[in-house]
mmCIF file of C-alpha atoms and ligand atoms in Angstrom:
data_model
loop_
_atom_site.group_PDB
_atom_site.id
_atom_site.type_symbol
_atom_site.label_atom_id
_atom_site.label_comp_id
_atom_site.label_asym_id
_atom_site.label_seq_id
_atom_site.Cartn_x
_atom_site.Cartn_y
_atom_site.Cartn_z
ATOM 1 C CA MET S 1135 4.322 -8.895 18.536
ATOM 2 C CA SER S 1136 3.203 -11.476 16.070
ATOM 3 C CA SER S 1137 6.547 -12.998 15.252
ATOM 4 C CA ALA S 1138 9.034 -14.322 17.743
ATOM 5 C CA THR S 1139 11.818 -13.416 15.367
ATOM 6 C CA GLN S 1140 11.109 -9.693 15.517
ATOM 7 C CA PRO S 1141 13.806 -7.945 17.501
ATOM 8 C CA PHE S 1142 12.277 -4.484 17.169
ATOM 9 C CA SER S 1143 11.874 -1.867 19.869
ATOM 10 C CA VAL S 1144 8.677 0.142 20.361
ATOM 11 C CA ASN S 1145 10.232 3.104 18.540
ATOM 12 C CA GLU S 1146 11.158 0.867 15.662
ATOM 13 C CA ILE S 1147 7.665 -0.603 15.459
ATOM 14 C CA ASN S 1148 5.890 2.756 15.476
ATOM 15 C CA PRO S 1149 8.193 5.453 14.084
ATOM 16 C CA LEU S 1150 5.183 7.447 12.827
ATOM 17 C CA LYS S 1151 2.630 9.182 15.028
ATOM 18 C CA SER S 1152 0.025 7.619 12.772
ATOM 19 C CA LEU S 1153 -0.132 5.792 9.463
ATOM 20 C CA ASP S 1154 -1.543 8.974 7.934
ATOM 21 C CA GLU S 1155 1.862 10.617 8.278
ATOM 22 C CA TRP S 1156 3.142 8.378 5.495
ATOM 23 C CA GLU S 1157 0.204 9.215 3.248
ATOM 24 C CA GLU S 1158 0.634 12.942 3.880
ATOM 25 C CA ALA S 1159 4.282 12.632 2.826
ATOM 26 C CA VAL S 1160 3.272 10.809 -0.381
ATOM 27 C CA LEU S 1161 0.813 13.589 -1.117
ATOM 28 C CA GLU S 1162 3.572 16.180 -0.720
ATOM 29 C CA ARG S 1163 5.766 14.201 -3.087
ATOM 30 C CA TYR S 1164 2.978 13.851 -5.655
ATOM 31 C CA PRO S 1165 0.823 16.917 -5.107
ATOM 32 C CA GLU S 1166 -0.775 16.772 -8.537
ATOM 33 C CA PRO S 1167 -2.218 14.046 -10.739
ATOM 34 C CA ASP S 1168 0.187 12.047 -12.769
ATOM 35 C CA SER S 1169 1.639 13.870 -15.786
ATOM 36 C CA ILE S 1170 2.466 16.983 -13.808
ATOM 37 C CA ALA S 1171 3.890 15.067 -10.888
ATOM 38 C CA GLN S 1172 6.289 13.134 -13.071
ATOM 39 C CA SER S 1173 8.402 16.185 -13.600
ATOM 40 C CA LYS S 1174 9.057 16.428 -9.894
ATOM 41 C CA SER S 1175 12.203 14.596 -8.914
ATOM 42 C CA VAL S 1176 12.907 12.910 -5.636
ATOM 43 C CA GLU S 1177 15.508 15.625 -5.065
ATOM 44 C CA GLU S 1178 12.827 18.284 -5.249
ATOM 45 C CA TYR S 1179 10.745 16.354 -2.777
ATOM 46 C CA ARG S 1180 13.614 16.557 -0.344
ATOM 47 C CA ASN S 1181 13.285 20.320 -0.402
ATOM 48 C CA TYR S 1182 10.022 19.903 1.417
ATOM 49 C CA GLU S 1183 11.820 18.339 4.310
ATOM 50 C CA THR S 1184 11.539 20.049 7.612
ATOM 51 C CA PRO S 1185 12.717 18.891 11.034
ATOM 52 C CA GLY S 1186 9.069 18.023 11.734
ATOM 53 C CA ARG S 1187 9.315 15.310 9.137
ATOM 54 C CA ASP S 1188 11.964 13.317 10.935
ATOM 55 C CA THR S 1189 9.412 10.670 11.793
ATOM 56 C CA VAL S 1190 8.777 9.997 8.092
ATOM 57 C CA LYS S 1191 12.497 9.855 7.353
ATOM 58 C CA GLU S 1192 13.036 7.437 10.219
ATOM 59 C CA PHE S 1193 10.088 5.412 8.954
ATOM 60 C CA TYR S 1194 11.757 5.038 5.545
ATOM 61 C CA ARG S 1195 15.097 4.245 7.138
ATOM 62 C CA LEU S 1196 13.521 1.326 8.979
ATOM 63 C CA ASN S 1197 11.501 0.254 5.932
ATOM 64 C CA HIS S 1198 14.493 0.228 3.599
ATOM 65 C CA THR S 1199 16.775 -1.395 6.157
ATOM 66 C CA TYR S 1200 14.555 -4.263 7.247
ATOM 67 C CA GLN S 1201 12.497 -5.161 4.160
ATOM 68 C CA THR S 1202 14.863 -7.867 2.966
ATOM 69 C CA TYR S 1203 14.008 -10.744 0.649
ATOM 70 C CA ASP S 1204 14.014 -13.098 3.638
ATOM 71 C CA PHE S 1205 11.807 -10.779 5.666
ATOM 72 C CA VAL S 1206 9.231 -10.779 2.857
ATOM 73 C CA MET S 1207 9.309 -14.580 2.632
ATOM 74 C CA GLU S 1208 8.782 -14.827 6.365
ATOM 75 C CA LYS S 1209 5.835 -12.410 6.319
ATOM 76 C CA GLN S 1210 4.199 -14.188 3.397
ATOM 77 C CA LYS S 1211 4.430 -17.449 5.303
ATOM 78 C CA GLU S 1212 3.132 -15.837 8.454
ATOM 79 C CA PHE S 1213 0.160 -13.910 7.061
ATOM 80 C CA LEU S 1214 -0.944 -15.622 3.870
ATOM 81 C CA GLN S 1215 -2.383 -18.560 5.751
ATOM 82 C CA PHE S 1216 -5.215 -16.242 6.791
ATOM 83 C CA ASN S 1217 -5.677 -18.099 10.032
ATOM 84 C CA ARG S 1218 -6.005 -15.155 12.415
ATOM 85 C CA LYS S 1219 -9.571 -13.972 12.181
ATOM 86 C CA GLU S 1220 -12.721 -14.414 10.162
ATOM 87 C CA MET S 1221 -15.021 -11.414 9.857
ATOM 88 C CA SER S 1222 -17.734 -9.965 7.695
ATOM 89 C CA VAL S 1223 -16.614 -6.940 5.713
ATOM 90 C CA TRP S 1224 -18.620 -4.755 8.095
ATOM 91 C CA GLU S 1225 -16.937 -6.216 11.153
ATOM 92 C CA ALA S 1226 -13.631 -5.743 9.377
ATOM 93 C CA PHE S 1227 -14.293 -2.011 8.887
ATOM 94 C CA ASP S 1228 -15.015 -1.691 12.614
ATOM 95 C CA PHE S 1229 -11.844 -3.618 13.374
ATOM 96 C CA LEU S 1230 -9.788 -1.435 11.026
ATOM 97 C CA ASN S 1231 -11.187 1.680 12.669
ATOM 98 C CA GLN S 1232 -9.524 0.701 15.918
ATOM 99 C CA LEU S 1233 -6.485 2.210 14.220
ATOM 100 C CA VAL S 1234 -7.070 5.710 15.489
ATOM 101 C CA ASP S 1235 -4.753 8.628 15.298
ATOM 102 C CA ASP S 1236 -4.306 10.016 18.791
ATOM 103 C CA SER S 1237 -2.079 12.847 17.693
ATOM 104 C CA ASP S 1238 -4.668 14.872 15.830
ATOM 105 C CA PRO S 1239 -8.197 13.637 16.368
ATOM 106 C CA ASP S 1240 -9.873 16.770 14.988
ATOM 107 C CA THR S 1241 -8.540 16.861 11.477
ATOM 108 C CA ASP S 1242 -7.871 13.257 10.598
ATOM 109 C CA LEU S 1243 -10.538 11.023 9.208
ATOM 110 C CA ASP S 1244 -10.818 7.464 10.371
ATOM 111 C CA GLN S 1245 -9.717 4.671 8.046
ATOM 112 C CA PHE S 1246 -13.249 3.895 6.956
ATOM 113 C CA GLN S 1247 -13.832 7.515 5.924
ATOM 114 C CA HIS S 1248 -10.799 7.369 3.647
ATOM 115 C CA LEU S 1249 -12.071 4.144 2.090
ATOM 116 C CA LEU S 1250 -15.565 5.519 1.651
ATOM 117 C CA GLN S 1251 -14.339 8.798 0.175
ATOM 118 C CA THR S 1252 -12.115 6.928 -2.269
ATOM 119 C CA ALA S 1253 -15.018 4.695 -3.290
ATOM 120 C CA GLU S 1254 -17.440 7.599 -3.617
ATOM 121 C CA ALA S 1255 -15.033 9.597 -5.789
ATOM 122 C CA ILE S 1256 -14.705 6.588 -8.102
ATOM 123 C CA ARG S 1257 -18.482 6.136 -8.188
ATOM 124 C CA LYS S 1258 -19.088 9.818 -8.979
ATOM 125 C CA ASP S 1259 -16.892 9.509 -12.051
ATOM 126 C CA GLY S 1260 -19.046 6.675 -13.356
ATOM 127 C CA HIS S 1261 -16.507 3.848 -13.137
ATOM 128 C CA PRO S 1262 -17.660 0.214 -12.910
ATOM 129 C CA ASP S 1263 -18.964 -1.035 -9.583
ATOM 130 C CA TRP S 1264 -16.038 -3.417 -9.045
ATOM 131 C CA MET S 1265 -13.731 -0.392 -9.082
ATOM 132 C CA VAL S 1266 -15.896 1.335 -6.481
ATOM 133 C CA LEU S 1267 -15.541 -1.786 -4.353
ATOM 134 C CA THR S 1268 -11.777 -1.791 -4.967
ATOM 135 C CA GLY S 1269 -11.704 1.751 -3.588
ATOM 136 C CA LEU S 1270 -13.688 0.657 -0.569
ATOM 137 C CA MET S 1271 -11.366 -2.259 0.193
ATOM 138 C CA HIS S 1272 -7.952 -0.967 -0.879
ATOM 139 C CA ASP S 1273 -6.533 -0.185 2.564
ATOM 140 C CA MET S 1274 -8.137 -3.048 4.464
ATOM 141 C CA GLY S 1275 -4.680 -4.608 4.703
ATOM 142 C CA LYS S 1276 -3.743 -1.974 7.262
ATOM 143 C CA VAL S 1277 -5.271 -4.292 9.862
ATOM 144 C CA LEU S 1278 -1.752 -5.756 9.889
ATOM 145 C CA CYS S 1279 -0.928 -2.982 12.367
ATOM 146 C CA LEU S 1280 -3.581 -4.370 14.689
ATOM 147 C CA PHE S 1281 -1.828 -7.724 14.546
ATOM 148 C CA GLY S 1282 1.249 -6.002 16.008
ATOM 149 C CA GLU S 1283 3.182 -5.490 12.784
ATOM 150 C CA PRO S 1284 5.630 -2.571 12.541
ATOM 151 C CA GLN S 1285 4.323 0.413 10.551
ATOM 152 C CA TRP S 1286 7.104 0.041 7.985
ATOM 153 C CA ALA S 1287 5.846 -3.500 7.261
ATOM 154 C CA VAL S 1288 2.291 -2.259 6.678
ATOM 155 C CA VAL S 1289 2.530 1.031 4.779
ATOM 156 C CA GLY S 1290 5.191 2.844 2.773
ATOM 157 C CA ASP S 1291 6.083 2.806 -0.910
ATOM 158 C CA THR S 1292 6.503 -0.787 -2.022
ATOM 159 C CA PHE S 1293 9.324 -2.079 -4.232
ATOM 160 C CA PRO S 1294 10.594 -5.400 -5.565
ATOM 161 C CA VAL S 1295 12.913 -7.337 -3.254
ATOM 162 C CA GLY S 1296 15.527 -9.782 -4.542
ATOM 163 C CA CYS S 1297 16.918 -7.424 -7.174
ATOM 164 C CA ALA S 1298 18.599 -4.011 -7.344
ATOM 165 C CA TYR S 1299 16.638 -1.105 -5.890
ATOM 166 C CA SER S 1300 15.606 1.772 -8.104
ATOM 167 C CA ASP S 1301 17.149 5.085 -7.108
ATOM 168 C CA LYS S 1302 13.766 6.652 -7.798
ATOM 169 C CA ILE S 1303 12.419 5.108 -4.599
ATOM 170 C CA VAL S 1304 12.217 7.774 -1.941
ATOM 171 C CA TYR S 1305 15.349 7.921 0.299
ATOM 172 C CA PRO S 1306 17.294 5.360 -1.776
ATOM 173 C CA GLU S 1307 20.413 5.907 0.335
ATOM 174 C CA PHE S 1308 18.843 3.957 3.187
ATOM 175 C CA PHE S 1309 19.009 0.774 1.120
ATOM 176 C CA LYS S 1310 22.744 0.678 1.844
ATOM 177 C CA ASP S 1311 21.831 -0.556 5.320
ATOM 178 C CA ASN S 1312 19.757 -3.407 3.915
ATOM 179 C CA PRO S 1313 21.769 -6.673 4.025
ATOM 180 C CA ASP S 1314 20.490 -7.513 0.512
ATOM 181 C CA TYR S 1315 22.308 -4.468 -0.833
ATOM 182 C CA ASN S 1316 25.623 -6.308 -0.604
ATOM 183 C CA ASN S 1317 24.286 -9.769 -1.421
ATOM 184 C CA LYS S 1318 25.245 -10.611 -4.987
ATOM 185 C CA ASN S 1319 22.226 -12.874 -5.421
ATOM 186 C CA TYR S 1320 19.964 -9.910 -4.828
ATOM 187 C CA ASN S 1321 21.808 -6.806 -5.951
ATOM 188 C CA THR S 1322 21.988 -7.202 -9.726
ATOM 189 C CA LYS S 1323 19.521 -5.577 -12.091
ATOM 190 C CA ASN S 1324 17.354 -8.703 -12.409
ATOM 191 C CA GLY S 1325 18.478 -10.368 -9.173
ATOM 192 C CA VAL S 1326 16.620 -13.641 -8.602
ATOM 193 C CA TYR S 1327 14.203 -12.901 -11.477
ATOM 194 C CA GLN S 1328 14.199 -13.332 -15.246
ATOM 195 C CA GLU S 1329 14.083 -10.290 -17.452
ATOM 196 C CA GLY S 1330 10.475 -9.612 -18.478
ATOM 197 C CA CYS S 1331 9.074 -12.247 -16.111
ATOM 198 C CA GLY S 1332 6.100 -10.110 -15.091
ATOM 199 C CA LEU S 1333 5.184 -8.595 -11.748
ATOM 200 C CA ARG S 1334 3.235 -11.694 -10.755
ATOM 201 C CA ASN S 1335 6.581 -13.440 -10.371
ATOM 202 C CA ILE S 1336 8.154 -10.635 -8.362
ATOM 203 C CA HIS S 1337 8.107 -10.467 -4.590
ATOM 204 C CA MET S 1338 7.251 -6.973 -3.419
ATOM 205 C CA SER S 1339 8.251 -5.481 -0.084
ATOM 206 C CA TRP S 1340 5.697 -6.641 2.451
ATOM 207 C CA GLY S 1341 2.739 -4.488 3.401
ATOM 208 C CA HIS S 1342 -0.978 -3.786 3.207
ATOM 209 C CA ASP S 1343 -1.059 -3.930 -0.608
ATOM 210 C CA GLU S 1344 0.043 -7.533 -1.017
ATOM 211 C CA TYR S 1345 -2.000 -8.621 1.974
ATOM 212 C CA VAL S 1346 -5.278 -7.153 0.715
ATOM 213 C CA TYR S 1347 -4.573 -8.434 -2.807
ATOM 214 C CA GLN S 1348 -4.181 -11.976 -1.503
ATOM 215 C CA MET S 1349 -7.317 -11.542 0.593
ATOM 216 C CA MET S 1350 -9.416 -10.335 -2.369
ATOM 217 C CA LYS S 1351 -7.872 -12.245 -5.259
ATOM 218 C CA ASP S 1352 -10.861 -14.522 -5.839
ATOM 219 C CA TYR S 1353 -13.441 -11.760 -5.687
ATOM 220 C CA LEU S 1354 -12.414 -8.865 -7.941
ATOM 221 C CA PRO S 1355 -11.541 -8.606 -11.631
ATOM 222 C CA GLU S 1356 -7.898 -8.509 -12.661
ATOM 223 C CA GLN S 1357 -7.816 -4.717 -13.081
ATOM 224 C CA GLY S 1358 -9.038 -4.246 -9.518
ATOM 225 C CA LEU S 1359 -6.498 -6.733 -8.243
ATOM 226 C CA TYR S 1360 -3.674 -4.765 -9.855
ATOM 227 C CA MET S 1361 -5.005 -1.630 -8.185
ATOM 228 C CA LEU S 1362 -4.911 -3.355 -4.815
ATOM 229 C CA ARG S 1363 -1.574 -5.055 -5.221
ATOM 230 C CA TYR S 1364 0.442 -2.180 -6.653
ATOM 231 C CA HIS S 1365 -1.198 0.976 -5.391
ATOM 232 C CA SER S 1366 1.873 1.874 -3.271
ATOM 233 C CA PHE S 1367 4.393 0.854 -5.955
ATOM 234 C CA TYR S 1368 5.118 4.467 -6.842
ATOM 235 C CA ALA S 1369 8.480 3.679 -8.423
ATOM 236 C CA TRP S 1370 6.499 1.816 -11.109
ATOM 237 C CA HIS S 1371 3.246 3.654 -11.606
ATOM 238 C CA ARG S 1372 4.589 7.193 -11.062
ATOM 239 C CA GLU S 1373 8.277 6.939 -11.902
ATOM 240 C CA GLY S 1374 8.187 4.335 -14.680
ATOM 241 C CA GLU S 1375 10.918 2.197 -13.113
ATOM 242 C CA TYR S 1376 11.426 -1.596 -13.319
ATOM 243 C CA ALA S 1377 10.464 -1.801 -17.017
ATOM 244 C CA HIS S 1378 12.933 -4.709 -17.394
ATOM 245 C CA LEU S 1379 10.827 -6.912 -15.123
ATOM 246 C CA LEU S 1380 7.434 -6.221 -16.687
ATOM 247 C CA ASP S 1381 5.578 -8.401 -19.148
ATOM 248 C CA ASP S 1382 2.923 -7.317 -21.647
ATOM 249 C CA HIS S 1383 0.148 -7.971 -19.182
ATOM 250 C CA ASP S 1384 1.689 -5.582 -16.614
ATOM 251 C CA LYS S 1385 2.046 -2.930 -19.303
ATOM 252 C CA GLU S 1386 -1.628 -3.373 -20.139
ATOM 253 C CA MET S 1387 -2.655 -3.210 -16.471
ATOM 254 C CA LEU S 1388 -0.556 -0.132 -15.665
ATOM 255 C CA LYS S 1389 -3.263 2.190 -16.941
ATOM 256 C CA TRP S 1390 -5.690 0.784 -14.390
ATOM 257 C CA VAL S 1391 -3.243 1.271 -11.544
ATOM 258 C CA LYS S 1392 -2.707 4.835 -12.740
ATOM 259 C CA LEU S 1393 -6.446 5.379 -13.017
ATOM 260 C CA PHE S 1394 -6.890 4.356 -9.399
ATOM 261 C CA ASN S 1395 -4.062 6.358 -7.836
ATOM 262 C CA PRO S 1396 -5.632 9.859 -7.899
ATOM 263 C CA TYR S 1397 -8.747 8.564 -6.142
ATOM 264 C CA ASP S 1398 -6.559 7.262 -3.338
ATOM 265 C CA LEU S 1399 -4.360 10.355 -3.088
ATOM 266 C CA TYR S 1400 -6.691 13.244 -3.821
ATOM 267 C CA SER S 1401 -10.130 12.258 -2.555
ATOM 268 C CA LYS S 1402 -9.539 13.134 1.113
ATOM 269 C CA CYS S 1403 -12.016 15.744 2.220
ATOM 270 C CA PRO S 1404 -13.013 16.875 5.720
ATOM 271 C CA GLU S 1405 -16.683 16.681 4.781
ATOM 272 C CA GLN S 1406 -17.946 13.192 5.437
ATOM 273 C CA PRO S 1407 -20.383 11.549 3.029
ATOM 274 C CA ASN S 1408 -23.830 10.819 4.429
ATOM 275 C CA TRP S 1409 -23.372 7.235 5.432
ATOM 276 C CA ASN S 1410 -27.023 6.494 6.148
ATOM 277 C CA GLU S 1411 -27.927 7.423 2.586
ATOM 278 C CA LEU S 1412 -25.075 5.422 1.106
ATOM 279 C CA LYS S 1413 -25.351 2.284 3.194
ATOM 280 C CA PRO S 1414 -27.901 0.371 1.068
ATOM 281 C CA TYR S 1415 -25.758 0.838 -2.054
ATOM 282 C CA TYR S 1416 -22.628 -0.459 -0.345
ATOM 283 C CA GLU S 1417 -24.429 -3.347 1.325
ATOM 284 C CA ALA S 1418 -25.633 -4.504 -2.081
ATOM 285 C CA LEU S 1419 -22.203 -3.954 -3.643
ATOM 286 C CA ILE S 1420 -20.398 -6.003 -1.024
ATOM 287 C CA LYS S 1421 -23.002 -8.742 -1.268
ATOM 288 C CA LYS S 1422 -22.551 -8.889 -5.031
ATOM 289 C CA TYR S 1423 -18.813 -9.605 -4.921
ATOM 290 C CA ILE S 1424 -17.682 -10.710 -1.476
ATOM 291 C CA PRO S 1425 -18.724 -13.754 0.563
ATOM 292 C CA SER S 1426 -20.421 -13.252 3.921
ATOM 293 C CA THR S 1427 -17.109 -13.478 5.759
ATOM 294 C CA ILE S 1428 -13.486 -12.976 4.778
ATOM 295 C CA LYS S 1429 -10.414 -14.468 6.379
ATOM 296 C CA PHE S 1430 -7.573 -12.449 7.861
HETATM 297 FE FE1 FE2 J 1032 -2.921 2.094 0.715
HETATM 298 FE FE1 FE2 J 1033 -5.473 4.684 0.632
#
């Protein structure tokens, strides 16, 4: 484990069989692109629940219980020094692919395939090259798992900490077990923040989104950075929550986050793109925007 302060058991670190289990659950919650999905309430999502989904429920219980304001501060301090590893993007893809799913090796794609399929879907629709690169990099932060971090501190819907939780976040009842829930500094509508202060001033629950944003923040345009930083903030970009914390810039950027989301959720396909044909394009793309090595 990376932090001496972590008191978690093996079951608490890895409640899911694989990280993909979380993504599959998101896909069930939002089976269709945006406008249609908005009519589906969290209650309806619950109807999908089967005993087989207990791992996902337990995952959210742990996520909502342990992602406190202090936990987020500690993780920012721990990981945003980027003093663990330095790798080229290509080495980083190999590293990320060590995250394999033992439970179902036949049907699940490796992490790189998901990144490549997301990027290719964006490219096919004629979006700018920086957005293709955003698709290629968006889940790189999942390497946190390889640094021993619990799954619920790597993936999962993200949400602001330090203020009241939206009841549109999946399994909101689990927030009652979060110590911040009863802390009057953190449990009011605005909490530690000013109304309209903008998402840049908000601390989000810790995970692969914030980590990859911080890693890439000097290399991609603002729209791409919003896509990275908030792609799991479903309570905002799908449910329209937290309007009281947004500023005009966030409102402007929301459309880019929404534009990105379907490529992440709906591009998974068992057929793998022909990597040998694609490689020269991606080598040039990475070279254009990203230095020869990046720090983790
Ligand atoms: Fe992601
Ligand atoms: Fe993804």
